[in-house]
């Protein structure tokens, strides 16, 4: 349940902003949100980009209470794989 409201908001964003890459939001024990070819899933899968952070930091990021660049520099967010895909996440969250 912890990631369900977040997943629902991202899924609403997918209806407004096309997202054809593959991206995983990995919140450790709280679970994952995987976006692949415009579809959201809660099942873990290999993706071109993985963003690892706590559920709390993901919530702050989505509310605008956490600056993504500052969080990355402070190690609150870790990105592996294609960083350009991670940069597109902001567009999706605003959608």
PDB file of C-alpha atoms in Angstrom:
ATOM      1  CA  UNK A   1       0.000   0.000   0.000  1.00  0.00           C
ATOM      2  CA  UNK A   2       2.744   2.574   0.723  1.00  0.00           C
ATOM      3  CA  UNK A   3       3.556   3.225  -2.940  1.00  0.00           C
ATOM      4  CA  UNK A   4      -0.016   2.934  -4.224  1.00  0.00           C
ATOM      5  CA  UNK A   5      -0.924   6.666  -4.079  1.00  0.00           C
ATOM      6  CA  UNK A   6       2.391   7.538  -5.719  1.00  0.00           C
ATOM      7  CA  UNK A   7       1.881   4.930  -8.448  1.00  0.00           C
ATOM      8  CA  UNK A   8      -1.633   6.252  -9.083  1.00  0.00           C
ATOM      9  CA  UNK A   9      -0.368   9.822  -9.509  1.00  0.00           C
ATOM     10  CA  UNK A  10       2.347   8.690 -11.913  1.00  0.00           C
ATOM     11  CA  UNK A  11      -0.199   6.643 -13.849  1.00  0.00           C
ATOM     12  CA  UNK A  12      -2.388   9.755 -14.222  1.00  0.00           C
ATOM     13  CA  UNK A  13       0.681  11.560 -15.551  1.00  0.00           C
ATOM     14  CA  UNK A  14       1.170   8.837 -18.160  1.00  0.00           C
ATOM     15  CA  UNK A  15      -2.199   9.770 -19.687  1.00  0.00           C
ATOM     16  CA  UNK A  16      -0.911  13.319 -20.292  1.00  0.00           C
ATOM     17  CA  UNK A  17       2.797  12.875 -20.990  1.00  0.00           C
ATOM     18  CA  UNK A  18       4.073  10.090 -23.257  1.00  0.00           C
ATOM     19  CA  UNK A  19       6.878   8.091 -21.634  1.00  0.00           C
ATOM     20  CA  UNK A  20       8.266   5.390 -23.905  1.00  0.00           C
ATOM     21  CA  UNK A  21      11.510   4.662 -22.043  1.00  0.00           C
ATOM     22  CA  UNK A  22      12.013   2.161 -19.224  1.00  0.00           C
ATOM     23  CA  UNK A  23      12.521   3.497 -15.716  1.00  0.00           C
ATOM     24  CA  UNK A  24      12.407   1.956 -12.253  1.00  0.00           C
ATOM     25  CA  UNK A  25      11.790   3.835  -9.017  1.00  0.00           C
ATOM     26  CA  UNK A  26      13.302   1.577  -6.365  1.00  0.00           C
ATOM     27  CA  UNK A  27      12.194   2.380  -2.820  1.00  0.00           C
ATOM     28  CA  UNK A  28      13.847  -0.641  -1.236  1.00  0.00           C
ATOM     29  CA  UNK A  29      11.569  -2.573   1.117  1.00  0.00           C
ATOM     30  CA  UNK A  30       8.610  -0.335   0.193  1.00  0.00           C
ATOM     31  CA  UNK A  31       8.720  -1.719  -3.347  1.00  0.00           C
ATOM     32  CA  UNK A  32       9.251  -0.550  -6.896  1.00  0.00           C
ATOM     33  CA  UNK A  33       7.383   1.360  -9.559  1.00  0.00           C
ATOM     34  CA  UNK A  34       8.380   0.362 -13.081  1.00  0.00           C
ATOM     35  CA  UNK A  35       7.528   2.363 -16.192  1.00  0.00           C
ATOM     36  CA  UNK A  36       8.035   0.588 -19.503  1.00  0.00           C
ATOM     37  CA  UNK A  37       6.627   1.613 -22.872  1.00  0.00           C
ATOM     38  CA  UNK A  38       4.011   3.881 -21.307  1.00  0.00           C
ATOM     39  CA  UNK A  39       2.749   1.266 -18.839  1.00  0.00           C
ATOM     40  CA  UNK A  40       3.162   1.337 -15.040  1.00  0.00           C
ATOM     41  CA  UNK A  41       3.789  -1.835 -13.067  1.00  0.00           C
ATOM     42  CA  UNK A  42       4.602  -2.639  -9.445  1.00  0.00           C
ATOM     43  CA  UNK A  43       6.520  -5.774 -10.496  1.00  0.00           C
ATOM     44  CA  UNK A  44      10.323  -5.558 -10.483  1.00  0.00           C
ATOM     45  CA  UNK A  45      11.930  -5.643 -13.935  1.00  0.00           C
ATOM     46  CA  UNK A  46      15.158  -4.703 -15.699  1.00  0.00           C
ATOM     47  CA  UNK A  47      15.071  -1.103 -16.973  1.00  0.00           C
ATOM     48  CA  UNK A  48      17.388   1.299 -18.779  1.00  0.00           C
ATOM     49  CA  UNK A  49      17.437   3.598 -15.733  1.00  0.00           C
ATOM     50  CA  UNK A  50      16.943   2.961 -12.022  1.00  0.00           C
ATOM     51  CA  UNK A  51      16.367   5.698  -9.472  1.00  0.00           C
ATOM     52  CA  UNK A  52      16.847   4.523  -5.897  1.00  0.00           C
ATOM     53  CA  UNK A  53      15.476   6.503  -2.968  1.00  0.00           C
ATOM     54  CA  UNK A  54      13.377   6.120   0.144  1.00  0.00           C
ATOM     55  CA  UNK A  55       9.593   6.266  -0.117  1.00  0.00           C
ATOM     56  CA  UNK A  56       9.697   9.371   2.072  1.00  0.00           C
ATOM     57  CA  UNK A  57      12.060  11.146  -0.335  1.00  0.00           C
ATOM     58  CA  UNK A  58       9.921  10.098  -3.310  1.00  0.00           C
ATOM     59  CA  UNK A  59       6.871  11.610  -1.612  1.00  0.00           C
ATOM     60  CA  UNK A  60       8.794  14.843  -0.936  1.00  0.00           C
ATOM     61  CA  UNK A  61      10.020  14.915  -4.531  1.00  0.00           C
ATOM     62  CA  UNK A  62       6.491  14.549  -5.879  1.00  0.00           C
ATOM     63  CA  UNK A  63       5.158  17.303  -3.593  1.00  0.00           C
ATOM     64  CA  UNK A  64       7.933  19.650  -4.679  1.00  0.00           C
ATOM     65  CA  UNK A  65       9.445  19.679  -1.180  1.00  0.00           C
ATOM     66  CA  UNK A  66      12.701  18.090  -2.367  1.00  0.00           C
ATOM     67  CA  UNK A  67      14.867  19.534  -5.110  1.00  0.00           C
ATOM     68  CA  UNK A  68      15.940  16.611  -7.324  1.00  0.00           C
ATOM     69  CA  UNK A  69      19.394  18.010  -8.089  1.00  0.00           C
ATOM     70  CA  UNK A  70      20.145  18.828  -4.455  1.00  0.00           C
ATOM     71  CA  UNK A  71      18.862  15.404  -3.376  1.00  0.00           C
ATOM     72  CA  UNK A  72      21.120  13.743  -5.949  1.00  0.00           C
ATOM     73  CA  UNK A  73      24.142  15.759  -4.788  1.00  0.00           C
ATOM     74  CA  UNK A  74      23.410  14.866  -1.129  1.00  0.00           C
ATOM     75  CA  UNK A  75      23.061  11.164  -1.970  1.00  0.00           C
ATOM     76  CA  UNK A  76      19.335  11.000  -1.150  1.00  0.00           C
ATOM     77  CA  UNK A  77      18.690   9.886  -4.729  1.00  0.00           C
ATOM     78  CA  UNK A  78      20.918   7.471  -6.640  1.00  0.00           C
ATOM     79  CA  UNK A  79      20.663   7.040 -10.402  1.00  0.00           C
ATOM     80  CA  UNK A  80      22.082   4.128 -12.366  1.00  0.00           C
ATOM     81  CA  UNK A  81      21.838   3.574 -16.086  1.00  0.00           C
ATOM     82  CA  UNK A  82      20.764   6.254 -18.557  1.00  0.00           C
ATOM     83  CA  UNK A  83      20.600   9.526 -16.625  1.00  0.00           C
ATOM     84  CA  UNK A  84      18.752  11.267 -19.480  1.00  0.00           C
ATOM     85  CA  UNK A  85      15.745   9.043 -18.762  1.00  0.00           C
ATOM     86  CA  UNK A  86      15.787  10.099 -15.104  1.00  0.00           C
ATOM     87  CA  UNK A  87      15.658  13.736 -16.199  1.00  0.00           C
ATOM     88  CA  UNK A  88      12.348  13.081 -17.989  1.00  0.00           C
ATOM     89  CA  UNK A  89      10.696  11.904 -14.785  1.00  0.00           C
ATOM     90  CA  UNK A  90      10.072  15.516 -13.732  1.00  0.00           C
ATOM     91  CA  UNK A  91       7.883  16.092 -16.784  1.00  0.00           C
ATOM     92  CA  UNK A  92       5.852  13.032 -15.927  1.00  0.00           C
ATOM     93  CA  UNK A  93       5.376  13.987 -12.276  1.00  0.00           C
ATOM     94  CA  UNK A  94       4.081  17.419 -13.252  1.00  0.00           C
ATOM     95  CA  UNK A  95       1.549  15.838 -15.629  1.00  0.00           C
TER      96      UNK A  95
END
